[in-house]
Amino acid sequence: MIKVQNLHKHFGALHVLKGIDLEVAAGEKICIIGPSGSGKSTLLRCLNYLEEPDEGTILLEGAPVGGVETPTGRRRVSENAINQVRASIGMVFQNFNLWTHMTVLNNIIEAPIYVRGLDRKTAVARALRLLDRIGLSDKKDAYPSQLSGGQQQRVAIARALAMEPKVMLFDEPTSSLDPELVGDVLDVMRTLASDGMTMLVVTHEMGFAAEVADRVCFMDLGAILEQSSPAAFFHGPSNERAAQFLAKVIGRNPAM
Amino acid sequence: MDFDFSVVAFGLPILLRGLVNTVLFCVVALPAGLALGSAVALLRLSRRRIARLPAAAFVEIIRDTPFLVQAFLLFYGLPPFGIRLSAATAGILVLSVHSGAYFAEAIRGAILSVPKGQLEAARALGMPYLRGMRRIVFPQMLGYLLPALTNQIIGAIKDSAVLSVITAPELSMAAQMVLGESFSPVETYAMVSVLYWALIGAVSAGLMRLEKRLFRAAVVIPRTDTTRLPLSAIETTAS
């Protein structure tokens, strides 16, 4: 479904992604873990072109995302094509990024109406179904500032799902939440996973990765150093830096 | 010194006509300045240098030269090139351009004060840039923009007095006519200041009310920091 080839990204002199290759099958759940600054978020943000890669190709169901490599150099695809491909990739941010001037319902129906061209009635019906699914039907007329972080993040997931995306990207979805609110968000993500959604999740929630992921990718210094099943990864990664990272993380979470 | 009320009887009708023209100038020039300012602000925020540089140059050139000089240059500088504008047209034009440069900076500042993630979320859902700006960023920036904009609008209305130097028939020009007939500067300019005060006071009160309404509609509260939510919100969302 997604194919990433030789992806490079620089921020000034900093080489953040050093030739990433990654293939994701339909329905697959991939957790990307690694220390901060390893390029996890940048990789995710390249996948829907919020960051423009300097080199390399990303294909979503065969269609190039953002840019294509040609024999004469890198070529940006049209703005319209970028928007179309983004509409089919759901993204959930660490800071939720719900639109503060709109109610929960309006947050969810905005893009289906203005990007997909859905009529209002259909969009509202879809939004109400999603709100029911995340257990926040009673909050449809609330503003984001009236919700807890966990509720906001669940609404943000519903907003992405309202576009009926082919794949969902999660960029540290629980990292800015109070510990007691993390569980509700992870529950929604678990349900989504069991419904067969293709998911790429950048996370520090090792428990979630162990339970839900089909594959764990360990990233450090701009490269994927290890890809393996969660069972293999959590019981002794072959990569030395992955082992060190895991020892540190699990040392802090004895419950793991 | 005695206040000569006969000057009021003679001068007030002339001054009121001037005031009407001042209002007309502003009603045309300020929206034009806002449109120009919005466009320049967007260009200055473009990621393309070719768009950014001319917009920045425009702002710097206009802000760094006196309005009076700009008015003279436009009014007396164009006829040699075969462009002949009436004083009123030239006045409106120069007021639009001048206020546009200041509006551009206020708008740019307000756009930058909307958290980046707001537009990013719109773009990630496939929303085109301009639609994202219009639907997501502009409504949110109004709360930041209005206080700064109120200042610029008041400044621009007062700047319109300068247009008397190019004989644009506005309130200050009318004052000079009344003065020429009556030779009573105190009475004349007392009336003029009351009229400017009434006009600008009304505009500023209107903008203040708008600001309050917008502020109530879109209170921006840090979204992850529950300690700063109003008490009522904490009570209803405790989970």
Coordinates of C-alpha atoms in Angstrom, one line a residue:
Chain A
M1 CA 0.0 0.0 0.0
I2 CA 2.8 2.4 0.9
K3 CA 6.3 2.1 -0.6
V4 CA 9.1 4.4 0.5
Q5 CA 12.4 4.3 -1.3
N6 CA 15.7 5.9 -0.4
L7 CA 14.1 8.8 1.4
H8 CA 16.4 11.7 2.4
K9 CA 15.6 14.9 4.3
H10 CA 17.9 17.7 5.5
F11 CA 17.1 20.5 7.9
G12 CA 19.9 22.9 7.0
A13 CA 23.1 21.0 7.7
L14 CA 21.3 18.4 9.7
H15 CA 20.7 15.1 7.8
V16 CA 17.5 13.9 9.5
L17 CA 16.5 11.0 7.2
K18 CA 19.3 9.0 5.7
G19 CA 17.8 6.8 3.0
I20 CA 14.7 5.3 4.5
D21 CA 13.2 2.2 2.7
L22 CA 9.9 1.0 4.0
E23 CA 7.0 -1.0 2.7
V24 CA 3.6 -1.2 4.3
A25 CA 1.0 -3.7 3.3
A26 CA -2.7 -2.9 3.4
G27 CA -4.1 -3.5 6.9
E28 CA -0.7 -3.6 8.5
K29 CA 0.0 -1.9 11.8
I30 CA 3.5 -0.5 12.2
C31 CA 4.9 1.1 15.3
I32 CA 7.9 3.3 14.9
I33 CA 10.0 3.7 18.0
G34 CA 13.3 5.3 18.8
P35 CA 14.9 8.1 20.8
S36 CA 13.9 11.7 20.2
G37 CA 15.6 13.3 17.3
S38 CA 15.9 10.0 15.4
G39 CA 13.7 11.2 12.6
K40 CA 10.5 9.3 13.4
S41 CA 8.2 12.3 13.2
T42 CA 9.9 13.6 10.1
L43 CA 9.4 10.3 8.4
L44 CA 5.8 10.3 9.2
R45 CA 5.4 14.0 8.1
C46 CA 7.1 13.2 4.8
L47 CA 4.5 10.5 4.1
N48 CA 1.8 13.1 3.7
Y49 CA 4.2 15.7 2.4
L50 CA 3.9 18.1 5.4
E51 CA 7.7 17.9 5.1
E52 CA 9.2 17.9 1.6
P53 CA 11.8 15.2 1.2
D54 CA 15.0 16.2 -0.6
E55 CA 15.4 12.8 -2.3
G56 CA 13.6 9.6 -2.7
T57 CA 10.1 8.3 -3.6
I58 CA 6.9 7.7 -1.7
L59 CA 4.2 5.8 -3.4
L60 CA 0.6 5.4 -2.0
E61 CA -1.1 2.6 -3.9
G62 CA 1.3 3.3 -6.8
A63 CA 0.7 7.1 -6.9
P64 CA 3.6 9.4 -6.0
V65 CA 3.2 11.5 -2.9
G66 CA 4.4 15.0 -3.3
G67 CA 7.4 14.5 -5.6
V68 CA 8.8 12.0 -8.1
E69 CA 12.4 11.2 -9.1
T70 CA 12.9 11.6 -12.8
P71 CA 16.1 11.1 -14.8
T72 CA 16.5 14.9 -14.9
G73 CA 15.9 15.4 -11.2
R74 CA 13.2 15.7 -8.6
R75 CA 9.9 17.0 -9.8
R76 CA 7.0 18.2 -7.5
V77 CA 3.6 16.9 -8.5
S78 CA 0.8 19.4 -8.8
E79 CA -0.7 21.1 -5.7
N80 CA -4.0 19.4 -6.6
A81 CA -2.5 16.0 -6.6
I82 CA -0.8 16.6 -3.3
N83 CA -4.1 17.7 -1.8
Q84 CA -5.9 14.6 -3.2
V85 CA -3.3 12.2 -1.8
R86 CA -3.4 14.0 1.6
A87 CA -7.2 13.6 1.7
S88 CA -6.7 9.8 1.8
I89 CA -4.1 9.8 4.5
G90 CA -5.3 10.5 8.0
M91 CA -2.9 12.3 10.4
V92 CA -3.1 12.6 14.1
F93 CA -0.8 15.1 15.8
Q94 CA 0.9 15.1 19.2
N95 CA -0.9 18.4 20.0
F96 CA -4.3 17.4 18.5
N97 CA -4.5 20.6 16.5
L98 CA -8.2 20.7 16.7
W99 CA -9.5 24.0 15.3
T100 CA -10.1 26.1 18.4
H101 CA -12.8 28.4 16.8
M102 CA -15.1 25.4 15.8
T103 CA -17.2 23.0 17.7
V104 CA -16.4 19.4 17.8
L105 CA -19.0 18.6 15.2
N106 CA -17.7 21.4 12.9
N107 CA -14.2 20.2 13.3
I108 CA -15.2 16.8 12.0
I109 CA -17.4 17.9 9.1
E110 CA -15.2 20.6 7.8
A111 CA -12.9 18.6 5.5
P112 CA -15.6 16.1 4.3
I113 CA -17.6 19.1 3.1
Y114 CA -14.9 21.4 1.8
V115 CA -12.4 18.8 0.5
R116 CA -14.5 15.8 -0.3
G117 CA -17.5 17.8 -1.4
L118 CA -19.9 15.8 0.8
D119 CA -23.3 17.4 1.4
R120 CA -23.8 18.7 5.0
K121 CA -26.4 16.1 6.0
T122 CA -24.2 13.1 5.0
A123 CA -21.2 14.7 6.7
V124 CA -23.1 15.3 9.9
A125 CA -24.5 11.8 9.9
R126 CA -21.0 10.4 9.5
A127 CA -19.6 12.7 12.2
L128 CA -22.3 11.6 14.7
R129 CA -21.5 7.9 13.9
L130 CA -17.9 8.5 14.6
L131 CA -18.6 10.5 17.8
D132 CA -20.7 7.6 19.0
R133 CA -17.8 5.3 18.3
I134 CA -15.3 7.3 20.3
G135 CA -17.9 7.8 23.1
L136 CA -18.2 11.5 22.8
S137 CA -21.7 12.0 21.3
D138 CA -22.6 14.4 24.2
K139 CA -19.6 16.7 23.3
K140 CA -20.6 17.5 19.7
D141 CA -21.4 21.1 20.4
A142 CA -18.4 21.7 22.8
Y143 CA -15.4 23.7 21.8
P144 CA -12.0 22.0 22.0
S145 CA -10.9 24.2 24.9
Q146 CA -13.8 22.7 26.9
L147 CA -12.4 19.1 26.4
S148 CA -9.7 17.2 28.2
G149 CA -6.6 16.4 26.2
G150 CA -7.7 12.8 25.8
Q151 CA -11.1 13.8 24.6
Q152 CA -9.5 16.3 22.1
Q153 CA -7.2 13.6 20.8
R154 CA -10.2 11.2 20.2
V155 CA -12.0 14.0 18.4
A156 CA -8.9 14.5 16.3
I157 CA -8.9 10.8 15.4
A158 CA -12.6 11.1 14.4
R159 CA -11.8 14.1 12.3
A160 CA -9.2 12.2 10.4
L161 CA -11.5 9.1 10.0
A162 CA -14.3 11.3 8.6
M163 CA -12.3 11.5 5.4
E164 CA -12.4 7.7 5.2
P165 CA -8.6 7.5 4.8
K166 CA -6.7 4.5 3.4
V167 CA -4.1 4.8 6.0
M168 CA -3.7 6.6 9.4
L169 CA -0.6 8.2 10.6
F170 CA -0.2 8.8 14.4
D171 CA 2.6 11.2 15.5
E172 CA 3.1 10.5 19.2
P173 CA -0.6 10.7 19.8
T174 CA -0.4 10.2 23.6
S175 CA 2.8 12.1 24.3
S176 CA 1.2 15.3 25.5
L177 CA -1.5 13.6 27.5
D178 CA -1.7 13.2 31.3
P179 CA -1.0 9.6 32.1
E180 CA -4.6 8.8 33.2
L181 CA -5.9 10.0 29.8
V182 CA -3.6 7.9 27.6
G183 CA -5.7 4.7 28.0
D184 CA -8.9 6.1 26.3
V185 CA -6.9 7.2 23.3
L186 CA -5.1 3.9 23.0
D187 CA -8.5 2.1 23.3
V188 CA -9.8 4.0 20.3
M189 CA -6.6 3.2 18.4
R190 CA -7.0 -0.5 19.3
T191 CA -10.5 -0.6 18.0
L192 CA -9.3 1.0 14.8
A193 CA -6.6 -1.5 14.4
S194 CA -9.0 -4.4 14.9
D195 CA -11.2 -2.9 12.2
G196 CA -8.3 -3.5 9.8
M197 CA -7.1 0.1 9.3
T198 CA -3.6 0.4 8.0
M199 CA -1.7 2.3 10.7
L200 CA 1.7 3.9 11.2
V201 CA 2.2 4.9 14.8
V202 CA 5.2 6.8 16.1
T203 CA 5.0 6.1 19.9
H204 CA 6.7 5.7 23.1
E205 CA 3.9 3.4 24.4
M206 CA 5.8 0.1 24.3
G207 CA 2.9 -1.8 25.7
F208 CA 0.7 -0.7 22.8
A209 CA 3.4 -1.5 20.3
A210 CA 3.9 -5.0 21.8
E211 CA 0.1 -5.6 21.7
V212 CA -1.1 -4.1 18.4
A213 CA 1.8 -3.8 16.0
D214 CA 2.4 -6.3 13.3
R215 CA 5.9 -4.9 12.9
V216 CA 8.1 -2.7 15.0
C217 CA 10.6 -0.3 13.3
F218 CA 13.4 1.0 15.4
M219 CA 14.9 4.3 14.2
D220 CA 17.9 6.1 15.3
L221 CA 20.0 8.9 13.7
G222 CA 17.8 9.1 10.6
A223 CA 17.8 5.4 9.7
I224 CA 15.6 2.3 10.4
L225 CA 18.1 0.1 12.2
E226 CA 15.8 -2.8 12.9
Q227 CA 12.4 -4.1 11.7
S228 CA 11.0 -7.1 13.3
S229 CA 7.9 -8.6 14.9
P230 CA 7.1 -7.1 18.3
A231 CA 7.7 -10.5 19.9
A232 CA 11.2 -10.7 18.4
F233 CA 11.9 -7.0 19.1
F234 CA 10.9 -6.9 22.7
H235 CA 12.6 -10.2 23.6
G236 CA 16.0 -9.1 22.4
P237 CA 16.5 -6.9 19.4
S238 CA 19.5 -7.8 17.3
N239 CA 20.6 -4.3 16.9
E240 CA 22.8 -3.0 19.7
R241 CA 21.4 0.5 19.9
A242 CA 17.9 -0.8 19.9
A243 CA 18.8 -3.0 22.8
Q244 CA 20.2 -0.1 24.7
F245 CA 17.2 2.0 24.0
L246 CA 14.8 -0.7 25.1
A247 CA 16.8 -1.3 28.3
K248 CA 16.4 2.4 29.2
V249 CA 12.7 2.6 28.3
I250 CA 11.8 -0.6 30.1
G251 CA 14.0 0.3 33.0
R252 CA 11.7 3.3 33.5
N253 CA 8.5 1.2 33.1
P254 CA 8.9 -1.9 35.3
A255 CA 5.3 -2.8 34.5
M256 CA 6.3 -3.7 31.0
Chain B
M1 CA -10.8 85.6 24.7
D2 CA -14.3 85.4 23.5
F3 CA -15.6 82.4 21.4
D4 CA -17.2 83.9 18.2
F5 CA -20.3 81.8 17.6
S6 CA -20.9 83.5 14.3
V7 CA -18.0 81.6 12.9
V8 CA -19.8 78.4 13.9
A9 CA -22.9 79.4 12.0
F10 CA -20.9 80.3 8.9
G11 CA -18.2 77.5 9.1
L12 CA -20.0 74.5 10.4
P13 CA -21.9 73.6 7.1
I14 CA -18.6 73.9 5.2
L15 CA -16.8 71.7 7.7
L16 CA -19.6 69.1 7.7
R17 CA -19.3 68.8 4.0
G18 CA -15.6 68.3 4.5
L19 CA -16.3 65.7 7.2
V20 CA -18.6 63.8 4.8
N21 CA -15.7 63.7 2.2
T22 CA -13.3 62.5 4.9
V23 CA -15.7 59.7 5.7
L24 CA -16.1 58.9 2.0
F25 CA -12.3 58.9 1.4
C26 CA -11.8 56.5 4.3
V27 CA -14.7 54.3 3.4
V28 CA -13.1 53.7 0.0
A29 CA -9.4 53.8 1.0
L30 CA -9.4 51.7 4.2
P31 CA -11.1 48.6 2.7
A32 CA -8.8 49.0 -0.3
G33 CA -5.9 49.3 2.1
L34 CA -7.1 46.2 3.9
A35 CA -7.3 44.2 0.7
L36 CA -3.8 45.4 -0.3
G37 CA -2.5 44.7 3.1
S38 CA -3.9 41.1 3.2
A39 CA -2.4 40.4 -0.2
V40 CA 1.0 41.8 0.8
A41 CA 0.9 39.9 4.2
L42 CA 0.3 36.6 2.4
L43 CA 3.1 37.3 -0.1
R44 CA 5.5 38.2 2.7
L45 CA 4.7 34.8 4.3
S46 CA 5.2 32.9 1.0
R47 CA 7.9 30.3 0.9
R48 CA 9.0 31.7 -2.5
R49 CA 11.6 34.5 -2.4
I50 CA 10.2 35.9 -5.6
A51 CA 7.0 36.7 -3.8
R52 CA 8.5 37.6 -0.4
L53 CA 11.0 40.2 -1.6
P54 CA 8.8 42.6 -3.5
A55 CA 6.3 42.5 -0.7
A56 CA 8.9 43.3 1.9
A57 CA 10.4 46.0 -0.3
F58 CA 6.9 47.6 -0.7
V59 CA 6.3 47.6 3.1
E60 CA 9.8 49.1 3.8
I61 CA 9.6 51.8 1.2
I62 CA 6.1 53.0 2.2
R63 CA 6.7 52.8 5.9
D64 CA 10.1 54.5 5.7
T65 CA 8.9 57.7 3.8
P66 CA 6.6 60.3 5.2
F67 CA 2.9 60.2 4.1
L68 CA 3.1 63.9 3.2
V69 CA 5.9 63.3 0.7
Q70 CA 4.1 60.3 -0.8
A71 CA 1.0 62.4 -1.3
F72 CA 3.0 65.2 -3.0
L73 CA 4.9 62.7 -5.2
L74 CA 1.8 60.9 -6.4
F75 CA -0.2 64.1 -7.1
Y76 CA 2.6 66.2 -8.7
G77 CA 4.8 63.4 -10.0
L78 CA 2.2 61.6 -12.2
P79 CA 1.0 64.4 -14.6
P80 CA 4.4 64.6 -16.4
F81 CA 3.8 61.0 -17.4
G82 CA 0.4 61.8 -18.8
I83 CA -1.6 60.5 -15.8
R84 CA -3.8 63.2 -14.4
L85 CA -5.7 62.4 -11.2
S86 CA -8.1 64.6 -9.4
A87 CA -7.0 65.6 -5.9
A88 CA -9.7 63.3 -4.4
T89 CA -8.6 60.2 -6.5
A90 CA -4.9 60.8 -5.8
G91 CA -5.8 61.2 -2.1
I92 CA -7.7 58.0 -1.9
L93 CA -5.0 56.2 -3.8
V94 CA -2.2 57.4 -1.6
L95 CA -4.2 56.7 1.6
S96 CA -4.9 53.2 0.4
V97 CA -1.3 52.4 -0.4
H98 CA 0.0 54.0 2.8
S99 CA -2.4 52.3 5.1
G100 CA -2.0 49.1 3.1
A101 CA 1.6 48.8 4.2
Y102 CA 0.8 49.2 7.8
F103 CA -2.2 46.9 7.6
A104 CA 0.1 44.3 6.0
E105 CA 2.4 44.2 9.0
A106 CA -0.5 44.0 11.5
I107 CA -2.1 41.1 9.5
R108 CA 1.2 39.3 9.1
G109 CA 1.8 39.5 12.8
A110 CA -1.7 38.2 13.5
I111 CA -1.3 35.3 11.0
L112 CA 2.0 34.3 12.7
S113 CA 0.3 34.3 16.1
V114 CA -2.1 31.5 15.1
P115 CA -0.3 28.2 16.1
K116 CA 1.2 26.6 13.0
G117 CA -0.5 23.3 13.8
Q118 CA -3.9 24.8 13.0
L119 CA -3.1 25.3 9.3
E120 CA -1.1 22.0 9.3
A121 CA -4.1 20.1 10.4
A122 CA -6.1 21.6 7.5
R123 CA -3.4 20.8 5.0
A124 CA -3.1 17.3 6.3
L125 CA -6.8 16.8 5.5
G126 CA -6.2 17.9 1.9
M127 CA -7.4 21.5 2.2
P128 CA -5.8 23.8 -0.3
Y129 CA -3.6 26.6 1.2
L130 CA -5.9 29.5 0.5
R131 CA -9.0 27.7 1.7
G132 CA -7.1 26.7 4.9
M133 CA -6.1 30.3 5.5
R134 CA -9.7 31.5 4.9
R135 CA -11.5 28.8 6.9
I136 CA -9.0 28.2 9.7
V137 CA -6.4 30.9 10.1
F138 CA -8.3 34.1 9.3
P139 CA -11.2 33.5 11.8
Q140 CA -8.7 32.7 14.5
M141 CA -6.3 35.6 13.8
L142 CA -9.1 38.2 14.1
G143 CA -8.8 38.1 17.9
Y144 CA -5.1 39.0 17.6
L145 CA -5.6 41.4 14.7
L146 CA -8.2 43.8 15.9
P147 CA -6.3 45.6 18.7
A148 CA -3.5 46.3 16.3
L149 CA -5.8 47.1 13.4
T150 CA -7.9 49.6 15.5
N151 CA -4.7 51.6 16.0
Q152 CA -3.8 51.5 12.3
I153 CA -7.3 52.5 11.3
I154 CA -7.4 55.5 13.7
G155 CA -4.0 56.5 12.4
A156 CA -5.1 56.3 8.8
I157 CA -8.2 58.4 9.4
K158 CA -6.0 61.1 11.0
D159 CA -3.5 60.8 8.2
S160 CA -6.3 61.7 5.8
A161 CA -5.9 65.3 7.2
V162 CA -2.6 65.5 5.4
L163 CA -4.4 65.2 2.0
S164 CA -5.3 68.9 2.3
V165 CA -1.8 69.6 1.1
I166 CA -2.8 68.2 -2.3
T167 CA -6.1 70.1 -2.1
A168 CA -8.2 67.0 -1.6
P169 CA -11.6 68.4 -0.4
E170 CA -11.7 66.8 3.0
L171 CA -12.2 68.1 6.5
S172 CA -8.8 69.8 7.0
M173 CA -9.1 71.4 3.6
A174 CA -12.5 72.7 4.5
A175 CA -11.0 74.1 7.7
Q176 CA -8.5 76.2 5.6
M177 CA -11.4 77.5 3.6
V178 CA -13.3 78.6 6.7
L179 CA -10.2 80.1 8.1
G180 CA -9.5 82.1 5.0
E181 CA -13.0 83.7 5.2
S182 CA -13.3 84.1 9.0
F183 CA -9.7 84.7 10.1
S184 CA -10.7 82.9 13.4
P185 CA -8.3 80.0 13.8
V186 CA -9.3 79.0 17.3
E187 CA -13.0 78.7 16.5
T188 CA -12.3 76.9 13.3
Y189 CA -9.9 74.4 14.6
A190 CA -12.0 73.9 17.8
M191 CA -14.8 72.8 15.5
V192 CA -12.5 70.7 13.4
S193 CA -11.1 68.8 16.4
V194 CA -14.6 68.1 17.7
L195 CA -15.6 66.7 14.3
Y196 CA -12.5 64.5 14.1
W197 CA -13.0 63.4 17.7
A198 CA -16.7 62.5 17.0
L199 CA -15.8 60.5 13.9
I200 CA -12.8 58.6 15.3
G201 CA -14.5 58.1 18.7
A202 CA -17.4 56.4 16.9
V203 CA -15.1 54.2 14.8
S204 CA -13.0 53.2 17.8
A205 CA -16.0 52.5 19.9
G206 CA -17.4 50.3 17.1
L207 CA -14.1 48.4 16.7
M208 CA -13.9 47.9 20.4
R209 CA -17.3 46.3 20.6
L210 CA -16.4 44.1 17.6
E211 CA -13.2 43.1 19.4
K212 CA -15.1 42.1 22.6
R213 CA -17.6 40.0 20.6
L214 CA -14.8 38.2 18.7
F215 CA -12.9 37.7 21.9
R216 CA -15.8 36.1 23.5
A217 CA -16.5 33.9 20.5
A218 CA -12.9 32.6 20.2
V219 CA -11.1 32.6 23.5
V220 CA -7.9 30.8 22.8
I221 CA -6.9 28.7 25.7
P222 CA -3.8 26.5 25.7
R223 CA -5.2 23.1 24.8
T224 CA -3.0 20.8 26.8
D225 CA -2.7 22.8 30.0
T226 CA -5.9 22.1 31.9
T227 CA -4.8 24.3 34.9
R228 CA -5.6 27.4 32.8
L229 CA -9.1 26.4 31.8
P230 CA -11.8 28.5 33.3
L231 CA -13.3 26.8 36.4
S232 CA -16.6 26.0 34.7
A233 CA -14.8 24.1 31.9
I234 CA -12.8 22.0 34.4
E235 CA -16.0 21.0 36.2
T236 CA -17.7 19.9 33.1
T237 CA -14.8 17.9 31.7
A238 CA -13.4 16.2 34.7
S239 CA -12.6 12.7 33.5

